[in-house]
The first five atom37 places (N, CA, C, CB, O) and aatype in JSON, in Angstrom:
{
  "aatype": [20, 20, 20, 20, 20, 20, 20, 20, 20, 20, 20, 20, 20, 20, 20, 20, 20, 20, 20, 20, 20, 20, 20, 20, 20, 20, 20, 20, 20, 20, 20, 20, 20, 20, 20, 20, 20, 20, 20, 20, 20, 20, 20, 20, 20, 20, 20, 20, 20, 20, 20, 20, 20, 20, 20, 20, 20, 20, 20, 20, 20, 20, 20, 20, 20, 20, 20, 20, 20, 20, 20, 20, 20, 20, 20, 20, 20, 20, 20, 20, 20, 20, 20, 20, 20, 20, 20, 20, 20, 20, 20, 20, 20, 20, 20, 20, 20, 20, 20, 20, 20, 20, 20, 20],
  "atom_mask": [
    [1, 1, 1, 1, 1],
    [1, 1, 1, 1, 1],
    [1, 1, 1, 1, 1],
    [1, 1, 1, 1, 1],
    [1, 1, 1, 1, 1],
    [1, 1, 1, 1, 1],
    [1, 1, 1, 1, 1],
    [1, 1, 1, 1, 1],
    [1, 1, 1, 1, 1],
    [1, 1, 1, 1, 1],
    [1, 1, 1, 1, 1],
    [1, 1, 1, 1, 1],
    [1, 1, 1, 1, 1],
    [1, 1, 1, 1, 1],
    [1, 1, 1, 1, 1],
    [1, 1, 1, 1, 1],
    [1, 1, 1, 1, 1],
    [1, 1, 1, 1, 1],
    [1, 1, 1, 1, 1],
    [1, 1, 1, 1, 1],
    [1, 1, 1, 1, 1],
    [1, 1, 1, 1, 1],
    [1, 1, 1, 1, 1],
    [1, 1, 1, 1, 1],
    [1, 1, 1, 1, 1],
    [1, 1, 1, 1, 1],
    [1, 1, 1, 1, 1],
    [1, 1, 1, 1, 1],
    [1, 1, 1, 1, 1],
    [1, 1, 1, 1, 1],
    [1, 1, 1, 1, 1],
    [1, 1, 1, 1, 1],
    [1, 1, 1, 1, 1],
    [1, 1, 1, 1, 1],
    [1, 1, 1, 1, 1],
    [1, 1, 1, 1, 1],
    [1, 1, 1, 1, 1],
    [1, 1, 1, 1, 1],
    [1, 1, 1, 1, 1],
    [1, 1, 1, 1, 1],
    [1, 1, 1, 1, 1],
    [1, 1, 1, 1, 1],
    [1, 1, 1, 1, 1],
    [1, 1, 1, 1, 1],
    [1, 1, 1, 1, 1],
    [1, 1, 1, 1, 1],
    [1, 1, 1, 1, 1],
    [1, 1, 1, 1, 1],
    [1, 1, 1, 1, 1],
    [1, 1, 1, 1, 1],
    [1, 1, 1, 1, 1],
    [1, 1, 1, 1, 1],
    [1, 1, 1, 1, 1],
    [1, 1, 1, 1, 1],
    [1, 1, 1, 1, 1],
    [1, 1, 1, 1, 1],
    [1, 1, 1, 1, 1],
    [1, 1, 1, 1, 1],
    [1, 1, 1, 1, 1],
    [1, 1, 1, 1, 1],
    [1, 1, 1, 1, 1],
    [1, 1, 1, 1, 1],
    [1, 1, 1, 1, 1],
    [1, 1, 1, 1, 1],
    [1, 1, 1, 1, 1],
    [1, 1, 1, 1, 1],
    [1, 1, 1, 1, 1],
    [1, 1, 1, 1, 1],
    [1, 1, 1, 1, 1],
    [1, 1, 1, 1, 1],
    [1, 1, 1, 1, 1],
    [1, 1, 1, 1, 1],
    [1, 1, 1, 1, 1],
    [1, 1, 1, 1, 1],
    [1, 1, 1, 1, 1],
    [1, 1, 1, 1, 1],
    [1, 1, 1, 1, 1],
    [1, 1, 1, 1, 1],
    [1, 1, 1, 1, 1],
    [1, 1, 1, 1, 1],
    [1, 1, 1, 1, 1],
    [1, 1, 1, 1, 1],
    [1, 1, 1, 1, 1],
    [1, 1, 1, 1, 1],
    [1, 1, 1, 1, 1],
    [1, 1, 1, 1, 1],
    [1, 1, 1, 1, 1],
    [1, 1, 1, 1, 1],
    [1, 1, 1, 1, 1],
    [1, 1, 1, 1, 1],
    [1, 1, 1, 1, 1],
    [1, 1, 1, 1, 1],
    [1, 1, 1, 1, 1],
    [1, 1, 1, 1, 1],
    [1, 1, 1, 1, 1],
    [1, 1, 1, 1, 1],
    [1, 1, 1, 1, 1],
    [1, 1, 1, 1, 1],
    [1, 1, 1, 1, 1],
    [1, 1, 1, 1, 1],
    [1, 1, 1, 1, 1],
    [1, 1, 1, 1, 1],
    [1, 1, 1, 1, 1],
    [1, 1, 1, 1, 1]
  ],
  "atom_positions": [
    [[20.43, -10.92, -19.61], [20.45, -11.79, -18.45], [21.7, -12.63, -18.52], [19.17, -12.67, -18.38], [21.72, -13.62, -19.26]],
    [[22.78, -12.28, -17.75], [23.88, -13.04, -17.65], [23.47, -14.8, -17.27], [24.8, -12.25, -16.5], [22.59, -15.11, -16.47]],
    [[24.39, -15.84, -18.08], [24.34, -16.93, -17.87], [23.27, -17.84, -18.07], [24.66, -16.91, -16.99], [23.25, -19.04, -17.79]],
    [[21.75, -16.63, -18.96], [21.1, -17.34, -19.52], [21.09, -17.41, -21.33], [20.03, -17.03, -18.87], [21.46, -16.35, -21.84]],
    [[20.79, -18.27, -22.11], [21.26, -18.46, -23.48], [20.3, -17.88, -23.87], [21.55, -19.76, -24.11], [19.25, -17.81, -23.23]],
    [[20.55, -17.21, -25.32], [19.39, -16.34, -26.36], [18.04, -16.9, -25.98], [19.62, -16.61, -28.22], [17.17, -16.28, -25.37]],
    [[17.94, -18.34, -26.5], [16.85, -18.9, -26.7], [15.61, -18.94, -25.26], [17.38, -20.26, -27.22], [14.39, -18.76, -25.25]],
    [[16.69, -19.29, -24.09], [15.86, -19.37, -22.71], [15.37, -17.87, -22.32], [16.88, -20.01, -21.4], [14.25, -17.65, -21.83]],
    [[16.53, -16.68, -22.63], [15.95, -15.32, -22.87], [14.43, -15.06, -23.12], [16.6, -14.82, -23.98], [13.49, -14.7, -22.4]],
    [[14.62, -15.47, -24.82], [13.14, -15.15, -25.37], [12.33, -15.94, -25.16], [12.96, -14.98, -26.63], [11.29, -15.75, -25.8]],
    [[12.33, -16.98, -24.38], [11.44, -18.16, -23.79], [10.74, -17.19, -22.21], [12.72, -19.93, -23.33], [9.54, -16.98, -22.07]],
    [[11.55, -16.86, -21.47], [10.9, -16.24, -20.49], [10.6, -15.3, -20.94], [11.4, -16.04, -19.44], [10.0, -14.73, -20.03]],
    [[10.58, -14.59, -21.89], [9.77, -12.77, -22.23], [8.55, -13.37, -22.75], [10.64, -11.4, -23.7], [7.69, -12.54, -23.05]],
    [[8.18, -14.83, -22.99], [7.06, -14.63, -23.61], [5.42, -14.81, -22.46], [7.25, -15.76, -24.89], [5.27, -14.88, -21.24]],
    [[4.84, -14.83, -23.17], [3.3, -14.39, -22.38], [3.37, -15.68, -21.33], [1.53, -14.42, -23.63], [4.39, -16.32, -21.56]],
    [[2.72, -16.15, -20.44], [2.55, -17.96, -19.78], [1.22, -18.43, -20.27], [2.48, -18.18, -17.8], [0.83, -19.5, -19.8]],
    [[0.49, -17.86, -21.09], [-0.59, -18.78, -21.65], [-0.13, -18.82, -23.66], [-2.52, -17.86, -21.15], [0.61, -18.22, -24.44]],
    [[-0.87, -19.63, -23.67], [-0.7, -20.1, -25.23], [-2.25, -19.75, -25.54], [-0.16, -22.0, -25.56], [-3.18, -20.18, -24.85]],
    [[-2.43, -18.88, -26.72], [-3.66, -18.25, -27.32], [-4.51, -19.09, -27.28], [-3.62, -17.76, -28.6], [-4.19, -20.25, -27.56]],
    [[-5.97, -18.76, -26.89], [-7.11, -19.85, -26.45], [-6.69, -20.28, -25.83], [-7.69, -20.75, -27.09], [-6.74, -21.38, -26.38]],
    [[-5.97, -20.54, -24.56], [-6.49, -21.23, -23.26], [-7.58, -19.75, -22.51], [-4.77, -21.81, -22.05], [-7.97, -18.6, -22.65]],
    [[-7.6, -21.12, -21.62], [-8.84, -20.32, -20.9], [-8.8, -21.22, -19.59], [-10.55, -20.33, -21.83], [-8.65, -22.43, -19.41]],
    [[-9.04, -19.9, -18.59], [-9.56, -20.52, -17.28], [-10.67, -20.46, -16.69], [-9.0, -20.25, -16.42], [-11.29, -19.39, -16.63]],
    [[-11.08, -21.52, -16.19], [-12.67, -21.13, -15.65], [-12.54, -21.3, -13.78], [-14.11, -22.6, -16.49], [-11.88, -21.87, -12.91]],
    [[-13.54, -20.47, -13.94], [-13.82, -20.2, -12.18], [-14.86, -20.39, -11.76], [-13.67, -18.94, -11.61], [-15.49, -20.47, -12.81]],
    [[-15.87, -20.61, -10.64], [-16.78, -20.91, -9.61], [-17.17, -19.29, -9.2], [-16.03, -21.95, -8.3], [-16.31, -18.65, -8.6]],
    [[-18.1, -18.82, -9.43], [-18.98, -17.85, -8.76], [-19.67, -18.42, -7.24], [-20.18, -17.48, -9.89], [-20.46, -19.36, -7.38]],
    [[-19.47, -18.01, -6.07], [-19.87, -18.68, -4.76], [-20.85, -17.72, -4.06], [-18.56, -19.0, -3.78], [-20.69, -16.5, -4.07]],
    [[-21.89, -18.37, -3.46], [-22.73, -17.26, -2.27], [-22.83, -18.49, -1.31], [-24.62, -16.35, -2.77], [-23.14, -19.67, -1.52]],
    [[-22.44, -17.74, -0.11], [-22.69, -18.52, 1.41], [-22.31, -20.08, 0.53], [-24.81, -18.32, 2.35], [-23.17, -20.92, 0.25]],
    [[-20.91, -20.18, 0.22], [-20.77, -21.76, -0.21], [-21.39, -22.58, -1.15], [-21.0, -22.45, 0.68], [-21.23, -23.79, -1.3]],
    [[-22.24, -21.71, -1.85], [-23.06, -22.43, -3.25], [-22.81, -21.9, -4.52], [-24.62, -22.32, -3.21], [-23.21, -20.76, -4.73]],
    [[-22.14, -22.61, -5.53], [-22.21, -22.44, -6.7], [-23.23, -21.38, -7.2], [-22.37, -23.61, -7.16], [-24.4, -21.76, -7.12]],
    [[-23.01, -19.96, -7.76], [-24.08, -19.76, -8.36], [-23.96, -18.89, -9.77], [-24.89, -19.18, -7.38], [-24.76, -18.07, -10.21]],
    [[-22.79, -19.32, -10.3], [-22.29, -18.56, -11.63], [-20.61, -19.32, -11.48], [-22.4, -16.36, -11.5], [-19.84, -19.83, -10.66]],
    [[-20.75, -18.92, -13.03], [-19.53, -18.88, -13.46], [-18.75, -18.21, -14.39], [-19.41, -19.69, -13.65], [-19.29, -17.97, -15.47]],
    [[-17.34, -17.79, -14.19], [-16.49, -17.21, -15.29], [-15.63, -17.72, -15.9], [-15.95, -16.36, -15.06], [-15.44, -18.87, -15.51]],
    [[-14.98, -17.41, -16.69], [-13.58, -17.3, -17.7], [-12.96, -16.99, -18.21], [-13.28, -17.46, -18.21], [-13.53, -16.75, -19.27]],
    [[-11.71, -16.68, -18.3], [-11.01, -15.85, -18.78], [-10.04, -16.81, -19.85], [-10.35, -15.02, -17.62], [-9.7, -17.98, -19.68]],
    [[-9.7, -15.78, -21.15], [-9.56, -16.17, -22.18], [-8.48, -15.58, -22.57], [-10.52, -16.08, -22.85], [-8.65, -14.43, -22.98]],
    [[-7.46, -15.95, -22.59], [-6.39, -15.32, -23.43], [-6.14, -15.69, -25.12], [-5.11, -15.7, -22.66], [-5.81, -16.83, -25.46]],
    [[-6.37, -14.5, -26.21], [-6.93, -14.43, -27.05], [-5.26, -13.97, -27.86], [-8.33, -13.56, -26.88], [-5.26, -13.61, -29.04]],
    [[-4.36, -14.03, -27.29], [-2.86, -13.34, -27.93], [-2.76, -11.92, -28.42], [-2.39, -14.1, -29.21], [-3.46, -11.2, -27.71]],
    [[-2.21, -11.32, -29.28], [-1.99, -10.07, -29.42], [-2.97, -9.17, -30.11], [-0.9, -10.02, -29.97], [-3.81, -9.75, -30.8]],
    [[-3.03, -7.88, -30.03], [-3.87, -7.13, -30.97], [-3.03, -5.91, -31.08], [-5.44, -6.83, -30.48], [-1.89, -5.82, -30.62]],
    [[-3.64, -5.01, -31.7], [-2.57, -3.59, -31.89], [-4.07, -2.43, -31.37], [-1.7, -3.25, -34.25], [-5.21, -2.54, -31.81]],
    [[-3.67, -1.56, -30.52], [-3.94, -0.2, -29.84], [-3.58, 0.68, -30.4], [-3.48, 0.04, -28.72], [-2.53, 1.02, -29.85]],
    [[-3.79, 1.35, -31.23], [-3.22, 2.66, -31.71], [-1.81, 2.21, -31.84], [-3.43, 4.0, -30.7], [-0.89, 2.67, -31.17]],
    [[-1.72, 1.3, -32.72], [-0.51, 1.13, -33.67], [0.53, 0.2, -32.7], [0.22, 2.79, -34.19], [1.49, -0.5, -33.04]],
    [[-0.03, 0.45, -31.32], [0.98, -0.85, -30.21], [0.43, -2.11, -29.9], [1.28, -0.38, -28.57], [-0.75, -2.35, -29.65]],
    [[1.37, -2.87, -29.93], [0.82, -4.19, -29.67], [0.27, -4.47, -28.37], [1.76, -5.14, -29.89], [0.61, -3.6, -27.57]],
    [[-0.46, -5.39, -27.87], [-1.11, -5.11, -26.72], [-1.19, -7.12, -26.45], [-2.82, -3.92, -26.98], [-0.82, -7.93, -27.3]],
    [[-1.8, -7.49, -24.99], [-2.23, -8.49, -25.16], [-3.48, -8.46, -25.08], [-1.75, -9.23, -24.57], [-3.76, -7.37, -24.58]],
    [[-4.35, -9.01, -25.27], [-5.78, -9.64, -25.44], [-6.17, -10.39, -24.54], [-5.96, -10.39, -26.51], [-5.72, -11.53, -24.56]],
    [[-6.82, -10.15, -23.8], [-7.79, -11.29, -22.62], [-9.08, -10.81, -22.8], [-7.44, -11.21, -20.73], [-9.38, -9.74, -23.32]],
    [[-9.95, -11.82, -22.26], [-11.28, -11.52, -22.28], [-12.09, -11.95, -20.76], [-11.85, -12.3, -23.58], [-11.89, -12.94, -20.05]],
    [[-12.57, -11.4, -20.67], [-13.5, -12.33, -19.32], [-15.19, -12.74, -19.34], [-13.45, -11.29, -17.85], [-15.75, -11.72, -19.73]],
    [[-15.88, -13.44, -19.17], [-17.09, -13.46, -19.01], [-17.63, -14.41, -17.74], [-17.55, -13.81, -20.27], [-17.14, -15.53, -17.58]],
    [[-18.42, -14.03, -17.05], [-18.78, -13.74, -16.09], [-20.65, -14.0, -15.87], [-18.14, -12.43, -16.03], [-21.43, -13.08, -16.13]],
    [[-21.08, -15.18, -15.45], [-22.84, -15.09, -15.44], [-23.19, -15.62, -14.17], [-23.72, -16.06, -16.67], [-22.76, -16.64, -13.64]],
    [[-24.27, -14.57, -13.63], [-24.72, -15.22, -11.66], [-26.1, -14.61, -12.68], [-23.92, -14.07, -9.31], [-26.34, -14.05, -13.75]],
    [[-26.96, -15.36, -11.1], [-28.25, -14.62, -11.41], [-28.55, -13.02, -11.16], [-29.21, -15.3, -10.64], [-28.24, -12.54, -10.08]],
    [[-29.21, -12.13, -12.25], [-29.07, -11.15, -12.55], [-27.5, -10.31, -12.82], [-29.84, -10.8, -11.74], [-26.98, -9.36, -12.24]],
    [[-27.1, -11.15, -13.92], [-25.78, -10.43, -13.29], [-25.17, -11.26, -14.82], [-25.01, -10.98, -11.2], [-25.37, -12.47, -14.95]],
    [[-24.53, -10.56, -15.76], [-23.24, -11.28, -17.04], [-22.72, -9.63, -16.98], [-23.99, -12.14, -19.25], [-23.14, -8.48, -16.89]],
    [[-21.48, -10.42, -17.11], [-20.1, -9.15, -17.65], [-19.34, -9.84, -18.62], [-18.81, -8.58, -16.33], [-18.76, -10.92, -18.53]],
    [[-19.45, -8.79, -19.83], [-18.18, -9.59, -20.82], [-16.95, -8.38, -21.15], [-18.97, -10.24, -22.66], [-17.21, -7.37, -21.8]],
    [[-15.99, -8.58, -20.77], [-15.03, -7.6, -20.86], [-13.91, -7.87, -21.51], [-14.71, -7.21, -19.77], [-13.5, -9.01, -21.25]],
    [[-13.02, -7.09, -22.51], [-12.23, -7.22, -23.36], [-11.17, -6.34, -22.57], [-12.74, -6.87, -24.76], [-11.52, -5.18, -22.32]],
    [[-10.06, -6.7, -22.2], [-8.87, -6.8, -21.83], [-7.99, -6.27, -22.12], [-8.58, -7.53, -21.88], [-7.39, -7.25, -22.54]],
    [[-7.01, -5.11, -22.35], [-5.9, -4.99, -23.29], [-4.88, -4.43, -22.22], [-6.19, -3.97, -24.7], [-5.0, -3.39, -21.57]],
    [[-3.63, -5.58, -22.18], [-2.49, -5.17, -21.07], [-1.42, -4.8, -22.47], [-1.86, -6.75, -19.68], [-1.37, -4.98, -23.69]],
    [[-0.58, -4.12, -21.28], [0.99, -3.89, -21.7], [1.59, -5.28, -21.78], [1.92, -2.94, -20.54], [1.34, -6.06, -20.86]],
    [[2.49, -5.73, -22.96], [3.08, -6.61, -23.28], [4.37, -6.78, -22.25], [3.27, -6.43, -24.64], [4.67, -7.89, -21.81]],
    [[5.01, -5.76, -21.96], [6.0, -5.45, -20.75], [5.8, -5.86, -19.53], [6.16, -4.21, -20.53], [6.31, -6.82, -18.95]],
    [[4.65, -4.73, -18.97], [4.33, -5.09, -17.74], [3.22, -5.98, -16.84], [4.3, -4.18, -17.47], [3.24, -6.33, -15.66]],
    [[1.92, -6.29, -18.29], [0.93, -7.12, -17.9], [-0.16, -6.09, -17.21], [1.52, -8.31, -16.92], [-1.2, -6.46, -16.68]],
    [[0.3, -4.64, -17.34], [-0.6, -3.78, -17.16], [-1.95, -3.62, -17.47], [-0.21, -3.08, -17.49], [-1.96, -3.98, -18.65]],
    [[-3.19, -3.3, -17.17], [-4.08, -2.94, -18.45], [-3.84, -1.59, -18.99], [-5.62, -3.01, -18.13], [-3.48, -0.7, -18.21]],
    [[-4.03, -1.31, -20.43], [-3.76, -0.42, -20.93], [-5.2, 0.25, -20.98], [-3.01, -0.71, -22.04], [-5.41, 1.45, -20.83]],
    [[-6.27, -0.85, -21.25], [-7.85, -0.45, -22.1], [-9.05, -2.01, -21.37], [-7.49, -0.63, -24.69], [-8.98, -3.24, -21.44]],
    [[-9.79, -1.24, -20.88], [-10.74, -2.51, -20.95], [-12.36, -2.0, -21.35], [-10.73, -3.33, -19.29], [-12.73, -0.83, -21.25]],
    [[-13.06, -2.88, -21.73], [-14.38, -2.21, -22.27], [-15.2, -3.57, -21.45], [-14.59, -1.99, -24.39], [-14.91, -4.75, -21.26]],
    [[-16.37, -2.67, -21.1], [-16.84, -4.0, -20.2], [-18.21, -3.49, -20.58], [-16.41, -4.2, -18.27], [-18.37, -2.28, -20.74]],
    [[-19.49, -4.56, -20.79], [-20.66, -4.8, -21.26], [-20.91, -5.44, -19.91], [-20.84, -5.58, -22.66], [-20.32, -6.47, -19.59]],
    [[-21.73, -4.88, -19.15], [-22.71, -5.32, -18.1], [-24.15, -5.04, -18.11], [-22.32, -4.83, -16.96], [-24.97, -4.14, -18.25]],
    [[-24.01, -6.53, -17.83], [-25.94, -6.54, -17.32], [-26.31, -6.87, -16.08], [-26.92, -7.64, -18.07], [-25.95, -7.86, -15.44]],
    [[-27.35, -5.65, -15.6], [-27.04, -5.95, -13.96], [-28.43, -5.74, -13.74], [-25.88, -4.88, -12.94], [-29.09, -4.71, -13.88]],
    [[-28.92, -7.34, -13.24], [-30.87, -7.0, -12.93], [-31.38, -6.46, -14.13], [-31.37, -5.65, -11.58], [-31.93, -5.38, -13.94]],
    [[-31.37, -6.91, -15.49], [-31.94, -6.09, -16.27], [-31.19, -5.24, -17.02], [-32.69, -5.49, -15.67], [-31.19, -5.48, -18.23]],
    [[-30.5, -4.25, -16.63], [-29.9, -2.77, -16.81], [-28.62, -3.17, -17.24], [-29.82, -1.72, -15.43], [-27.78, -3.71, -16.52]],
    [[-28.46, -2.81, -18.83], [-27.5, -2.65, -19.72], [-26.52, -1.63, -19.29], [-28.05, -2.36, -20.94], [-26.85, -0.45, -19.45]],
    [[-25.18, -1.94, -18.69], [-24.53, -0.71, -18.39], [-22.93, -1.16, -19.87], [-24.04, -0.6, -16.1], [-22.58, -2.31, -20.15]],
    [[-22.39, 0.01, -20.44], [-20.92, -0.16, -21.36], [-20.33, 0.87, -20.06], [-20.85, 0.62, -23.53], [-20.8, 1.65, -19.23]],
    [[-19.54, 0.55, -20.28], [-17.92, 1.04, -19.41], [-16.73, 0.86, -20.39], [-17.46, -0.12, -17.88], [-16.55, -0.25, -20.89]],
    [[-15.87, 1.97, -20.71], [-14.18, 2.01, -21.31], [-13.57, 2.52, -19.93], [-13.76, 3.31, -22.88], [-13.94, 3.49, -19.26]],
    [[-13.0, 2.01, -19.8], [-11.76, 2.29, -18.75], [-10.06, 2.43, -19.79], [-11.71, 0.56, -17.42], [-9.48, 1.64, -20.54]],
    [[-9.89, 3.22, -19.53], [-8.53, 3.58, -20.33], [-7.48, 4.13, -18.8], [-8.9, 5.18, -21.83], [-7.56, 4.88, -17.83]],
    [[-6.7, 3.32, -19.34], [-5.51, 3.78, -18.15], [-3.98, 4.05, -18.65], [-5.34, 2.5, -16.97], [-3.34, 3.34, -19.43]],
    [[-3.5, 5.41, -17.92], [-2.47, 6.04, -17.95], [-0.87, 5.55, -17.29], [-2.99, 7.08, -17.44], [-0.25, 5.91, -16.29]],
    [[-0.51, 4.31, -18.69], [0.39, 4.2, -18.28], [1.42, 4.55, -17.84], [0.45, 3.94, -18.55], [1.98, 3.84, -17.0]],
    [[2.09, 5.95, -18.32], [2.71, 7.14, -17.48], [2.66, 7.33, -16.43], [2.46, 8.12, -17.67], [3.69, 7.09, -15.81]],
    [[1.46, 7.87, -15.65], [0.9, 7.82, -15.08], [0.99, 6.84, -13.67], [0.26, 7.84, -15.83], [1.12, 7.26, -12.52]],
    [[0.9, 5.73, -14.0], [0.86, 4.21, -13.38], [-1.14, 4.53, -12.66], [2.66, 3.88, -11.64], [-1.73, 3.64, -12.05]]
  ]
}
């Protein structure tokens, strides 16, 4: 990046959250509170030997939690992998979603 210095370089390549923050959100029906989520940025992990970032989400309404583990491209903020644990009315559903970064 012309006219920017080493340091401001590797200052913008890095992630915009700092490990453990977390944001929380408002679940809404017809204008009423009725759950809530958050998402968790947890910093790096390794994927089959690549580094990855780490987020998490969880998610609770009535009849209804999702906890899902996150894994983007460090580059593009892609997801690479997510694994999601849902409970829906009762009913235990697992989900892997794997996506083809090649691909897009």
């Amino acid at each position: 990046m012309e006219g920017v210095s080493p340091k401001a370089e590797i200052a913008q390549k890095e992630y915009p959250f700092k490990t453990g923050e977390e944001l929380h959100y408002g679940i809404y029906s017809s204008g009423i509170k009725v759950g809530s989520a958050t998402i968790t940025y947890l910093g790096e992990k390794e994927i089959d030997g690549k580094p990855v970032s780490y987020v998490t989400l969880e998610a609770n309404a009535p009849g209804y939690y999702d906890f899902e583990r996150i894994y983007g491209d460090i580059e593009t903020s892609s997801p690479i992998r997510i694994e999601r644990k849902l409970r829906l009315f009762g009913k235990n559903i697992n989900i892997v979603e794997i996506y083809d970064q090649d691909k897009k």
